[in-house]
Amino acid sequence: MTKIALITGATSGIGEATAIEFAKHSYNLIITGRRAGRLLELARKITEEYDVQVQTLIFDVRVQASVIEAINSLPEDWRRITVLVNNAGLASGLDPIQSGNVDDWEKMIDTNVKGLLYVSKSIIPLMIANKKGHIVNISSIAGKEAYANGNVYCATKHAVEALTKSMRIDLLKEGIRVSSVSPGMVDTEFSQVRFHGDAKRAEEVYKGFEPLHAEDIAETIWFIASRPAHVNINDVLIMPTAQASAVYVNKD
Ligand code: NDP
Ligand code: 8X3
């Protein structure tokens, strides 16, 4: 029976690369995000290249009613979700706590923490009914360390770490695997979003060293999801070779 992966935030970066990686391994896909055009284009590209089926769900993970409506709209045979990749997330701003913008804070908390919870709450009952499943949460080096001006983003990723551990305990008896991947710097649209569309500032972040590529994370997620049923990889902390911690980066 063909397996199904639901990947949130598949319109760019890590989510998009993960969708392609799972398609390569013959998974049917449910890809989600807010930008409908990009999702439809990715679905077209994947179905053209791989012998898999793709459903697109357009919703904002911050709005619980939209999450519920989207998941409820899935046809019956699309509800056997084998793998959920909770990837949708963002940083908004990079300011000291004393001058941080409350709208930025709320965006990060609502997306990275509440959004992950809303999606998980909708999918976990389906996995329980199916007596199996695997949830892979995308955390970050920011979930392990605090760094200057990272404050609220770091807090949300520390929350993802705590939720991953708690989920693993709560879902133990249900046979559902729970893992996380915690990347260092990955060259995606992440910094453009963090700097509110300032492409020049975003470009500077990845200059002078080779950052991770979205595909590196996608392959790691695939490795985690493709272990035998008795193996759970709890967490993978994955960094560019040129990055030793959140702040030590060996730049030219
Ligand atoms: P991108 O900005 O390239 O992708 C982010 C994805 O999240 C997009 O598909 C976006 O889709 C989706 N998303 C954001 N907000 C929402 C929302 N409210 N509702 C639905 N979807 C949303 O960044 P990355 O690929 O780098 O980020 C993916 C994850 O990886 C994030 O959780 C991020 O924190 C984490 N991460 C990134 C690192 C990096 O250095 N890049 C390092 C460590 C972790 P759309 O806008 O269409 O809704
Ligand atoms: C994204 C990586 O170092 O910008 O989570 O926080 S970092």
PDB file of C-alpha atoms and ligand atoms in Angstrom:
ATOM      1  CA  MET A   1       0.000   0.000   0.000  1.00  0.00           C
ATOM      2  CA  THR A   2       1.377   3.438  -0.937  1.00  0.00           C
ATOM      3  CA  LYS A   3       2.395   5.475   2.058  1.00  0.00           C
ATOM      4  CA  ILE A   4       1.324   9.073   2.629  1.00  0.00           C
ATOM      5  CA  ALA A   5       3.386  11.976   3.982  1.00  0.00           C
ATOM      6  CA  LEU A   6       1.886  15.304   5.002  1.00  0.00           C
ATOM      7  CA  ILE A   7       4.436  18.114   4.862  1.00  0.00           C
ATOM      8  CA  THR A   8       3.595  21.587   6.149  1.00  0.00           C
ATOM      9  CA  GLY A   9       5.335  24.609   4.644  1.00  0.00           C
ATOM     10  CA  ALA A  10       6.036  22.927   1.318  1.00  0.00           C
ATOM     11  CA  THR A  11       5.977  26.133  -0.740  1.00  0.00           C
ATOM     12  CA  SER A  12       9.706  26.702  -0.277  1.00  0.00           C
ATOM     13  CA  GLY A  13      12.964  25.656   1.354  1.00  0.00           C
ATOM     14  CA  ILE A  14      13.099  22.563   3.540  1.00  0.00           C
ATOM     15  CA  GLY A  15       9.421  21.651   3.062  1.00  0.00           C
ATOM     16  CA  GLU A  16       9.628  21.773  -0.728  1.00  0.00           C
ATOM     17  CA  ALA A  17      12.827  19.698  -0.779  1.00  0.00           C
ATOM     18  CA  THR A  18      11.264  17.188   1.631  1.00  0.00           C
ATOM     19  CA  ALA A  19       8.220  16.771  -0.611  1.00  0.00           C
ATOM     20  CA  ILE A  20      10.497  15.983  -3.554  1.00  0.00           C
ATOM     21  CA  GLU A  21      12.590  13.575  -1.454  1.00  0.00           C
ATOM     22  CA  PHE A  22       9.515  11.617  -0.324  1.00  0.00           C
ATOM     23  CA  ALA A  23       8.147  11.579  -3.894  1.00  0.00           C
ATOM     24  CA  LYS A  24      11.465  10.041  -5.003  1.00  0.00           C
ATOM     25  CA  HIS A  25      10.727   7.259  -2.526  1.00  0.00           C
ATOM     26  CA  SER A  26       7.218   6.741  -3.911  1.00  0.00           C
ATOM     27  CA  TYR A  27       5.221   8.367  -1.119  1.00  0.00           C
ATOM     28  CA  ASN A  28       1.912   9.985  -1.988  1.00  0.00           C
ATOM     29  CA  LEU A  29       1.985  13.531  -0.655  1.00  0.00           C
ATOM     30  CA  ILE A  30      -0.200  16.065   1.067  1.00  0.00           C
ATOM     31  CA  ILE A  31       1.603  19.364   0.725  1.00  0.00           C
ATOM     32  CA  THR A  32       0.484  22.477   2.570  1.00  0.00           C
ATOM     33  CA  GLY A  33       1.199  26.197   2.770  1.00  0.00           C
ATOM     34  CA  ARG A  34      -0.478  29.546   2.243  1.00  0.00           C
ATOM     35  CA  ARG A  35       0.841  30.333  -1.266  1.00  0.00           C
ATOM     36  CA  ALA A  36      -1.542  28.407  -3.517  1.00  0.00           C
ATOM     37  CA  GLY A  37       0.324  29.118  -6.773  1.00  0.00           C
ATOM     38  CA  ARG A  38       3.572  27.676  -5.482  1.00  0.00           C
ATOM     39  CA  LEU A  39       1.859  24.605  -4.031  1.00  0.00           C
ATOM     40  CA  LEU A  40       0.058  23.860  -7.291  1.00  0.00           C
ATOM     41  CA  GLU A  41       3.280  24.334  -9.254  1.00  0.00           C
ATOM     42  CA  LEU A  42       5.137  21.942  -6.945  1.00  0.00           C
ATOM     43  CA  ALA A  43       2.322  19.394  -7.241  1.00  0.00           C
ATOM     44  CA  ARG A  44       2.515  19.690 -11.031  1.00  0.00           C
ATOM     45  CA  LYS A  45       6.288  19.277 -11.035  1.00  0.00           C
ATOM     46  CA  ILE A  46       6.201  16.253  -8.742  1.00  0.00           C
ATOM     47  CA  THR A  47       3.419  14.401 -10.548  1.00  0.00           C
ATOM     48  CA  GLU A  48       5.142  15.034 -13.867  1.00  0.00           C
ATOM     49  CA  GLU A  49       8.408  13.570 -12.611  1.00  0.00           C
ATOM     50  CA  TYR A  50       7.361  10.850 -10.167  1.00  0.00           C
ATOM     51  CA  ASP A  51       4.688   8.168 -10.170  1.00  0.00           C
ATOM     52  CA  VAL A  52       2.911   9.483  -7.073  1.00  0.00           C
ATOM     53  CA  GLN A  53      -0.280  11.367  -6.221  1.00  0.00           C
ATOM     54  CA  VAL A  54      -0.304  14.785  -4.590  1.00  0.00           C
ATOM     55  CA  GLN A  55      -3.017  16.628  -2.666  1.00  0.00           C
ATOM     56  CA  THR A  56      -2.588  20.334  -1.961  1.00  0.00           C
ATOM     57  CA  LEU A  57      -4.090  21.955   1.139  1.00  0.00           C
ATOM     58  CA  ILE A  58      -3.937  25.722   1.377  1.00  0.00           C
ATOM     59  CA  PHE A  59      -4.231  27.030   4.920  1.00  0.00           C
ATOM     60  CA  ASP A  60      -2.556  29.145   7.566  1.00  0.00           C
ATOM     61  CA  VAL A  61      -1.302  26.940  10.409  1.00  0.00           C
ATOM     62  CA  ARG A  62      -2.061  29.779  12.838  1.00  0.00           C
ATOM     63  CA  VAL A  63      -5.818  29.481  12.312  1.00  0.00           C
ATOM     64  CA  GLN A  64      -7.084  26.355  14.030  1.00  0.00           C
ATOM     65  CA  ALA A  65     -10.465  26.385  12.241  1.00  0.00           C
ATOM     66  CA  SER A  66      -8.665  26.430   8.872  1.00  0.00           C
ATOM     67  CA  VAL A  67      -6.394  23.566   9.919  1.00  0.00           C
ATOM     68  CA  ILE A  68      -9.391  21.463  10.983  1.00  0.00           C
ATOM     69  CA  GLU A  69     -11.340  22.328   7.825  1.00  0.00           C
ATOM     70  CA  ALA A  70      -8.397  21.446   5.586  1.00  0.00           C
ATOM     71  CA  ILE A  71      -7.707  18.089   7.254  1.00  0.00           C
ATOM     72  CA  ASN A  72     -11.436  17.237   7.304  1.00  0.00           C
ATOM     73  CA  SER A  73     -11.578  17.921   3.563  1.00  0.00           C
ATOM     74  CA  LEU A  74      -9.224  15.006   2.854  1.00  0.00           C
ATOM     75  CA  PRO A  75     -10.876  12.050   1.123  1.00  0.00           C
ATOM     76  CA  GLU A  76     -11.120   8.916   3.299  1.00  0.00           C
ATOM     77  CA  ASP A  77      -8.194   7.100   1.661  1.00  0.00           C
ATOM     78  CA  TRP A  78      -5.940  10.113   2.226  1.00  0.00           C
ATOM     79  CA  ARG A  79      -6.412   9.944   5.993  1.00  0.00           C
ATOM     80  CA  ARG A  80      -3.930   7.104   6.496  1.00  0.00           C
ATOM     81  CA  ILE A  81      -1.091   9.540   6.995  1.00  0.00           C
ATOM     82  CA  THR A  82       2.131   7.656   7.711  1.00  0.00           C
ATOM     83  CA  VAL A  83       4.478  10.598   8.209  1.00  0.00           C
ATOM     84  CA  LEU A  84       3.732  14.142   9.367  1.00  0.00           C
ATOM     85  CA  VAL A  85       6.544  16.651   8.895  1.00  0.00           C
ATOM     86  CA  ASN A  86       5.810  19.710  11.039  1.00  0.00           C
ATOM     87  CA  ASN A  87       8.030  22.059   9.068  1.00  0.00           C
ATOM     88  CA  ALA A  88       6.042  25.312   8.595  1.00  0.00           C
ATOM     89  CA  GLY A  89       7.773  27.981  10.623  1.00  0.00           C
ATOM     90  CA  LEU A  90       9.614  31.241  10.578  1.00  0.00           C
ATOM     91  CA  ALA A  91      11.705  33.826  12.315  1.00  0.00           C
ATOM     92  CA  SER A  92      10.416  37.373  12.194  1.00  0.00           C
ATOM     93  CA  GLY A  93      12.890  40.077  13.178  1.00  0.00           C
ATOM     94  CA  LEU A  94      16.254  39.867  14.956  1.00  0.00           C
ATOM     95  CA  ASP A  95      16.027  42.465  17.687  1.00  0.00           C
ATOM     96  CA  PRO A  96      17.037  42.719  21.328  1.00  0.00           C
ATOM     97  CA  ILE A  97      14.247  41.756  23.712  1.00  0.00           C
ATOM     98  CA  GLN A  98      13.931  45.359  24.942  1.00  0.00           C
ATOM     99  CA  SER A  99      13.103  46.683  21.490  1.00  0.00           C
ATOM    100  CA  GLY A 100      11.441  43.628  19.948  1.00  0.00           C
ATOM    101  CA  ASN A 101       8.271  44.021  17.932  1.00  0.00           C
ATOM    102  CA  VAL A 102       5.223  42.367  19.503  1.00  0.00           C
ATOM    103  CA  ASP A 103       3.702  41.560  16.098  1.00  0.00           C
ATOM    104  CA  ASP A 104       6.903  39.663  15.230  1.00  0.00           C
ATOM    105  CA  TRP A 105       6.733  37.793  18.546  1.00  0.00           C
ATOM    106  CA  GLU A 106       3.125  36.801  18.001  1.00  0.00           C
ATOM    107  CA  LYS A 107       3.786  35.668  14.449  1.00  0.00           C
ATOM    108  CA  MET A 108       6.583  33.336  15.626  1.00  0.00           C
ATOM    109  CA  ILE A 109       4.717  31.970  18.639  1.00  0.00           C
ATOM    110  CA  ASP A 110       1.489  31.475  16.662  1.00  0.00           C
ATOM    111  CA  THR A 111       3.249  29.742  13.756  1.00  0.00           C
ATOM    112  CA  ASN A 112       6.074  27.764  15.325  1.00  0.00           C
ATOM    113  CA  VAL A 113       4.313  26.654  18.506  1.00  0.00           C
ATOM    114  CA  LYS A 114       0.544  26.972  18.156  1.00  0.00           C
ATOM    115  CA  GLY A 115       0.541  26.070  14.453  1.00  0.00           C
ATOM    116  CA  LEU A 116       2.570  22.921  15.106  1.00  0.00           C
ATOM    117  CA  LEU A 117       0.121  22.013  17.882  1.00  0.00           C
ATOM    118  CA  TYR A 118      -2.983  22.632  15.753  1.00  0.00           C
ATOM    119  CA  VAL A 119      -1.686  20.491  12.888  1.00  0.00           C
ATOM    120  CA  SER A 120      -0.532  17.727  15.249  1.00  0.00           C
ATOM    121  CA  LYS A 121      -3.894  17.716  17.067  1.00  0.00           C
ATOM    122  CA  SER A 122      -5.687  17.182  13.755  1.00  0.00           C
ATOM    123  CA  ILE A 123      -3.407  14.397  12.536  1.00  0.00           C
ATOM    124  CA  ILE A 124      -2.664  12.411  15.715  1.00  0.00           C
ATOM    125  CA  PRO A 125      -6.202  10.919  15.999  1.00  0.00           C
ATOM    126  CA  LEU A 126      -5.867   9.660  12.413  1.00  0.00           C
ATOM    127  CA  MET A 127      -2.541   8.029  13.274  1.00  0.00           C
ATOM    128  CA  ILE A 128      -3.989   6.496  16.441  1.00  0.00           C
ATOM    129  CA  ALA A 129      -6.927   5.069  14.447  1.00  0.00           C
ATOM    130  CA  ASN A 130      -4.406   3.663  11.979  1.00  0.00           C
ATOM    131  CA  LYS A 131      -2.267   2.303  14.857  1.00  0.00           C
ATOM    132  CA  LYS A 132       0.907   3.796  13.434  1.00  0.00           C
ATOM    133  CA  GLY A 133       2.559   6.987  12.359  1.00  0.00           C
ATOM    134  CA  HIS A 134       5.669   9.098  12.567  1.00  0.00           C
ATOM    135  CA  ILE A 135       5.838  12.785  13.440  1.00  0.00           C
ATOM    136  CA  VAL A 136       8.993  14.701  12.519  1.00  0.00           C
ATOM    137  CA  ASN A 137       9.162  18.178  14.029  1.00  0.00           C
ATOM    138  CA  ILE A 138      11.563  20.707  12.552  1.00  0.00           C
ATOM    139  CA  SER A 139      13.361  22.376  15.417  1.00  0.00           C
ATOM    140  CA  SER A 140      16.680  24.255  15.110  1.00  0.00           C
ATOM    141  CA  ILE A 141      20.048  24.942  16.690  1.00  0.00           C
ATOM    142  CA  ALA A 142      17.932  27.781  18.138  1.00  0.00           C
ATOM    143  CA  GLY A 143      16.089  25.087  20.102  1.00  0.00           C
ATOM    144  CA  LYS A 144      19.348  24.101  21.795  1.00  0.00           C
ATOM    145  CA  GLU A 145      21.048  27.460  22.291  1.00  0.00           C
ATOM    146  CA  ALA A 146      20.022  31.055  22.863  1.00  0.00           C
ATOM    147  CA  TYR A 147      21.868  33.695  20.842  1.00  0.00           C
ATOM    148  CA  ALA A 148      21.891  37.484  20.779  1.00  0.00           C
ATOM    149  CA  ASN A 149      18.608  38.887  19.479  1.00  0.00           C
ATOM    150  CA  GLY A 150      17.231  35.387  18.870  1.00  0.00           C
ATOM    151  CA  ASN A 151      15.083  35.597  22.046  1.00  0.00           C
ATOM    152  CA  VAL A 152      11.529  34.743  20.904  1.00  0.00           C
ATOM    153  CA  TYR A 153      12.570  32.619  17.908  1.00  0.00           C
ATOM    154  CA  CYS A 154      14.859  30.623  20.235  1.00  0.00           C
ATOM    155  CA  ALA A 155      12.006  30.319  22.740  1.00  0.00           C
ATOM    156  CA  THR A 156       9.669  28.905  20.088  1.00  0.00           C
ATOM    157  CA  LYS A 157      12.238  26.328  18.986  1.00  0.00           C
ATOM    158  CA  HIS A 158      12.989  25.414  22.630  1.00  0.00           C
ATOM    159  CA  ALA A 159       9.217  24.849  22.842  1.00  0.00           C
ATOM    160  CA  VAL A 160       9.376  22.575  19.790  1.00  0.00           C
ATOM    161  CA  GLU A 161      12.063  20.566  21.610  1.00  0.00           C
ATOM    162  CA  ALA A 162       9.901  20.228  24.719  1.00  0.00           C
ATOM    163  CA  LEU A 163       6.833  19.319  22.678  1.00  0.00           C
ATOM    164  CA  THR A 164       8.780  16.696  20.729  1.00  0.00           C
ATOM    165  CA  LYS A 165       9.885  15.030  23.969  1.00  0.00           C
ATOM    166  CA  SER A 166       6.378  15.249  25.498  1.00  0.00           C
ATOM    167  CA  MET A 167       4.695  13.940  22.356  1.00  0.00           C
ATOM    168  CA  ARG A 168       7.069  10.974  22.341  1.00  0.00           C
ATOM    169  CA  ILE A 169       6.039  10.115  25.895  1.00  0.00           C
ATOM    170  CA  ASP A 170       2.307  10.668  25.385  1.00  0.00           C
ATOM    171  CA  LEU A 171       2.230   8.681  22.144  1.00  0.00           C
ATOM    172  CA  LEU A 172       4.438   5.833  23.377  1.00  0.00           C
ATOM    173  CA  LYS A 173       1.513   3.459  23.977  1.00  0.00           C
ATOM    174  CA  GLU A 174       0.053   4.320  20.569  1.00  0.00           C
ATOM    175  CA  GLY A 175       3.173   3.135  18.750  1.00  0.00           C
ATOM    176  CA  ILE A 176       3.633   6.522  17.099  1.00  0.00           C
ATOM    177  CA  ARG A 177       7.226   7.593  16.528  1.00  0.00           C
ATOM    178  CA  VAL A 178       8.237  11.173  17.253  1.00  0.00           C
ATOM    179  CA  SER A 179      11.495  12.718  16.073  1.00  0.00           C
ATOM    180  CA  SER A 180      13.017  16.102  15.520  1.00  0.00           C
ATOM    181  CA  VAL A 181      15.591  17.568  13.195  1.00  0.00           C
ATOM    182  CA  SER A 182      17.549  20.560  14.454  1.00  0.00           C
ATOM    183  CA  PRO A 183      19.461  22.310  11.681  1.00  0.00           C
ATOM    184  CA  GLY A 184      22.011  25.073  11.824  1.00  0.00           C
ATOM    185  CA  MET A 185      22.017  27.574   8.977  1.00  0.00           C
ATOM    186  CA  VAL A 186      20.193  26.424   5.843  1.00  0.00           C
ATOM    187  CA  ASP A 187      20.084  28.627   2.764  1.00  0.00           C
ATOM    188  CA  THR A 188      16.335  28.993   2.135  1.00  0.00           C
ATOM    189  CA  GLU A 189      13.927  31.923   2.220  1.00  0.00           C
ATOM    190  CA  PHE A 190      14.244  31.845   6.028  1.00  0.00           C
ATOM    191  CA  SER A 191      16.447  34.957   6.332  1.00  0.00           C
ATOM    192  CA  GLN A 192      14.427  36.927   3.783  1.00  0.00           C
ATOM    193  CA  VAL A 193      11.371  36.287   5.930  1.00  0.00           C
ATOM    194  CA  ARG A 194      13.310  37.059   9.136  1.00  0.00           C
ATOM    195  CA  PHE A 195      14.436  40.407   7.688  1.00  0.00           C
ATOM    196  CA  HIS A 196      10.973  41.253   6.370  1.00  0.00           C
ATOM    197  CA  GLY A 197      11.901  40.907   2.691  1.00  0.00           C
ATOM    198  CA  ASP A 198      15.330  42.608   2.864  1.00  0.00           C
ATOM    199  CA  ALA A 199      17.006  40.314   0.313  1.00  0.00           C
ATOM    200  CA  LYS A 200      20.402  42.034   0.575  1.00  0.00           C
ATOM    201  CA  ARG A 201      20.614  41.555   4.336  1.00  0.00           C
ATOM    202  CA  ALA A 202      19.432  37.962   3.954  1.00  0.00           C
ATOM    203  CA  GLU A 203      22.123  37.242   1.363  1.00  0.00           C
ATOM    204  CA  GLU A 204      24.836  38.424   3.786  1.00  0.00           C
ATOM    205  CA  VAL A 205      23.875  35.664   6.260  1.00  0.00           C
ATOM    206  CA  TYR A 206      25.064  32.908   3.923  1.00  0.00           C
ATOM    207  CA  LYS A 207      28.122  34.681   2.468  1.00  0.00           C
ATOM    208  CA  GLY A 208      31.694  33.448   3.030  1.00  0.00           C
ATOM    209  CA  PHE A 209      30.923  29.826   3.893  1.00  0.00           C
ATOM    210  CA  GLU A 210      28.850  26.947   2.593  1.00  0.00           C
ATOM    211  CA  PRO A 211      25.598  26.729   4.519  1.00  0.00           C
ATOM    212  CA  LEU A 212      23.374  23.658   4.545  1.00  0.00           C
ATOM    213  CA  HIS A 213      21.063  23.220   1.589  1.00  0.00           C
ATOM    214  CA  ALA A 214      17.380  22.365   1.934  1.00  0.00           C
ATOM    215  CA  GLU A 215      18.128  18.975   0.341  1.00  0.00           C
ATOM    216  CA  ASP A 216      20.539  18.107   3.201  1.00  0.00           C
ATOM    217  CA  ILE A 217      17.664  18.414   5.657  1.00  0.00           C
ATOM    218  CA  ALA A 218      15.224  16.623   3.357  1.00  0.00           C
ATOM    219  CA  GLU A 219      17.597  13.638   3.117  1.00  0.00           C
ATOM    220  CA  THR A 220      17.947  13.601   6.901  1.00  0.00           C
ATOM    221  CA  ILE A 221      14.167  13.606   7.364  1.00  0.00           C
ATOM    222  CA  TRP A 222      13.907  10.769   4.852  1.00  0.00           C
ATOM    223  CA  PHE A 223      16.601   8.795   6.704  1.00  0.00           C
ATOM    224  CA  ILE A 224      14.680   9.200   9.974  1.00  0.00           C
ATOM    225  CA  ALA A 225      11.358   8.203   8.395  1.00  0.00           C
ATOM    226  CA  SER A 226      12.783   5.194   6.594  1.00  0.00           C
ATOM    227  CA  ARG A 227      14.278   3.396   9.622  1.00  0.00           C
ATOM    228  CA  PRO A 228      12.744   0.013  10.480  1.00  0.00           C
ATOM    229  CA  ALA A 229       9.576   0.182  12.618  1.00  0.00           C
ATOM    230  CA  HIS A 230      11.421  -0.673  15.856  1.00  0.00           C
ATOM    231  CA  VAL A 231      13.851   2.265  15.490  1.00  0.00           C
ATOM    232  CA  ASN A 232      13.101   5.840  16.517  1.00  0.00           C
ATOM    233  CA  ILE A 233      15.664   8.538  15.893  1.00  0.00           C
ATOM    234  CA  ASN A 234      14.887  11.047  18.627  1.00  0.00           C
ATOM    235  CA  ASP A 235      16.760  14.040  17.263  1.00  0.00           C
ATOM    236  CA  VAL A 236      19.341  14.938  14.667  1.00  0.00           C
ATOM    237  CA  LEU A 237      21.386  18.097  15.205  1.00  0.00           C
ATOM    238  CA  ILE A 238      22.820  18.927  11.800  1.00  0.00           C
ATOM    239  CA  MET A 239      25.179  21.816  11.087  1.00  0.00           C
ATOM    240  CA  PRO A 240      27.191  23.158   8.172  1.00  0.00           C
ATOM    241  CA  THR A 241      30.818  22.048   8.551  1.00  0.00           C
ATOM    242  CA  ALA A 242      31.686  25.740   8.839  1.00  0.00           C
ATOM    243  CA  GLN A 243      29.326  26.289  11.792  1.00  0.00           C
ATOM    244  CA  ALA A 244      30.301  25.037  15.267  1.00  0.00           C
ATOM    245  CA  SER A 245      27.474  26.593  17.290  1.00  0.00           C
ATOM    246  CA  ALA A 246      24.661  29.079  16.790  1.00  0.00           C
ATOM    247  CA  VAL A 247      27.221  31.893  16.577  1.00  0.00           C
ATOM    248  CA  TYR A 248      30.654  30.419  15.690  1.00  0.00           C
ATOM    249  CA  VAL A 249      30.827  30.403  11.905  1.00  0.00           C
ATOM    250  CA  ASN A 250      34.070  30.070   9.975  1.00  0.00           C
ATOM    251  CA  LYS A 251      33.581  32.698   7.268  1.00  0.00           C
ATOM    252  CA  ASP A 252      36.162  33.673   4.602  1.00  0.00           C
TER     253      ASP A 252
HETATM  254  P1  NDP B   1      11.253  29.058   4.194  1.00  0.00           P
HETATM  255  O1  NDP B   1      10.888  30.458   4.530  1.00  0.00           O
HETATM  256  O2  NDP B   1      11.930  28.782   2.911  1.00  0.00           O
HETATM  257  O3  NDP B   1       9.961  28.124   4.304  1.00  0.00           O
HETATM  258  C1  NDP B   1       9.026  28.277   5.335  1.00  0.00           C
HETATM  259  C2  NDP B   1       7.757  27.534   4.990  1.00  0.00           C
HETATM  260  O4  NDP B   1       6.846  27.669   6.091  1.00  0.00           O
HETATM  261  C3  NDP B   1       7.079  28.085   3.751  1.00  0.00           C
HETATM  262  O5  NDP B   1       6.634  27.024   2.946  1.00  0.00           O
HETATM  263  C4  NDP B   1       5.878  28.843   4.313  1.00  0.00           C
HETATM  264  O6  NDP B   1       4.782  28.744   3.410  1.00  0.00           O
HETATM  265  C5  NDP B   1       5.575  28.044   5.586  1.00  0.00           C
HETATM  266  N1  NDP B   1       4.845  28.862   6.541  1.00  0.00           N
HETATM  267  C6  NDP B   1       5.289  29.937   7.233  1.00  0.00           C
HETATM  268  N2  NDP B   1       4.308  30.476   7.957  1.00  0.00           N
HETATM  269  C7  NDP B   1       3.192  29.722   7.708  1.00  0.00           C
HETATM  270  C8  NDP B   1       1.854  29.791   8.138  1.00  0.00           C
HETATM  271  N3  NDP B   1       1.426  30.729   9.012  1.00  0.00           N
HETATM  272  N4  NDP B   1       0.967  28.867   7.688  1.00  0.00           N
HETATM  273  C9  NDP B   1       1.381  27.914   6.818  1.00  0.00           C
HETATM  274  N5  NDP B   1       2.632  27.796   6.373  1.00  0.00           N
HETATM  275  C10 NDP B   1       3.531  28.701   6.807  1.00  0.00           C
HETATM  276  O7  NDP B   1      12.162  28.577   5.419  1.00  0.00           O
HETATM  277  P2  NDP B   1      12.807  27.144   5.791  1.00  0.00           P
HETATM  278  O8  NDP B   1      12.528  26.141   4.768  1.00  0.00           O
HETATM  279  O9  NDP B   1      14.197  27.406   6.170  1.00  0.00           O
HETATM  280  O10 NDP B   1      12.004  26.849   7.124  1.00  0.00           O
HETATM  281  C11 NDP B   1      11.359  25.620   7.404  1.00  0.00           C
HETATM  282  C12 NDP B   1      11.505  25.291   8.875  1.00  0.00           C
HETATM  283  O11 NDP B   1      12.881  25.082   9.168  1.00  0.00           O
HETATM  284  C13 NDP B   1      11.039  26.373   9.841  1.00  0.00           C
HETATM  285  O12 NDP B   1      10.339  25.765  10.889  1.00  0.00           O
HETATM  286  C14 NDP B   1      12.334  26.993  10.335  1.00  0.00           C
HETATM  287  O13 NDP B   1      12.190  27.564  11.609  1.00  0.00           O
HETATM  288  C15 NDP B   1      13.225  25.775  10.350  1.00  0.00           C
HETATM  289  N6  NDP B   1      14.657  26.015  10.344  1.00  0.00           N
HETATM  290  C16 NDP B   1      15.249  26.743   9.342  1.00  0.00           C
HETATM  291  C17 NDP B   1      16.623  26.944   9.358  1.00  0.00           C
HETATM  292  C18 NDP B   1      17.314  27.790   8.337  1.00  0.00           C
HETATM  293  O14 NDP B   1      18.454  28.222   8.598  1.00  0.00           O
HETATM  294  N7  NDP B   1      16.733  28.024   7.177  1.00  0.00           N
HETATM  295  C19 NDP B   1      17.461  26.349  10.404  1.00  0.00           C
HETATM  296  C20 NDP B   1      16.747  25.623  11.402  1.00  0.00           C
HETATM  297  C21 NDP B   1      15.398  25.451  11.350  1.00  0.00           C
HETATM  298  P3  NDP B   1       3.796  29.943   3.020  1.00  0.00           P
HETATM  299  O15 NDP B   1       4.534  31.223   3.217  1.00  0.00           O
HETATM  300  O16 NDP B   1       3.423  29.653   1.594  1.00  0.00           O
HETATM  301  O17 NDP B   1       2.636  29.766   3.945  1.00  0.00           O
HETATM  302  C1  8X3 B   2      17.384  28.878  11.968  1.00  0.00           C
HETATM  303  C2  8X3 B   2      18.852  28.841  12.241  1.00  0.00           C
HETATM  304  O1  8X3 B   2      20.754  29.976  13.459  1.00  0.00           O
HETATM  305  O2  8X3 B   2      19.186  31.393  12.250  1.00  0.00           O
HETATM  306  O3  8X3 B   2      16.688  28.157  12.897  1.00  0.00           O
HETATM  307  O4  8X3 B   2      18.543  30.335  14.311  1.00  0.00           O
HETATM  308  S1  8X3 B   2      19.329  30.201  13.124  1.00  0.00           S
END
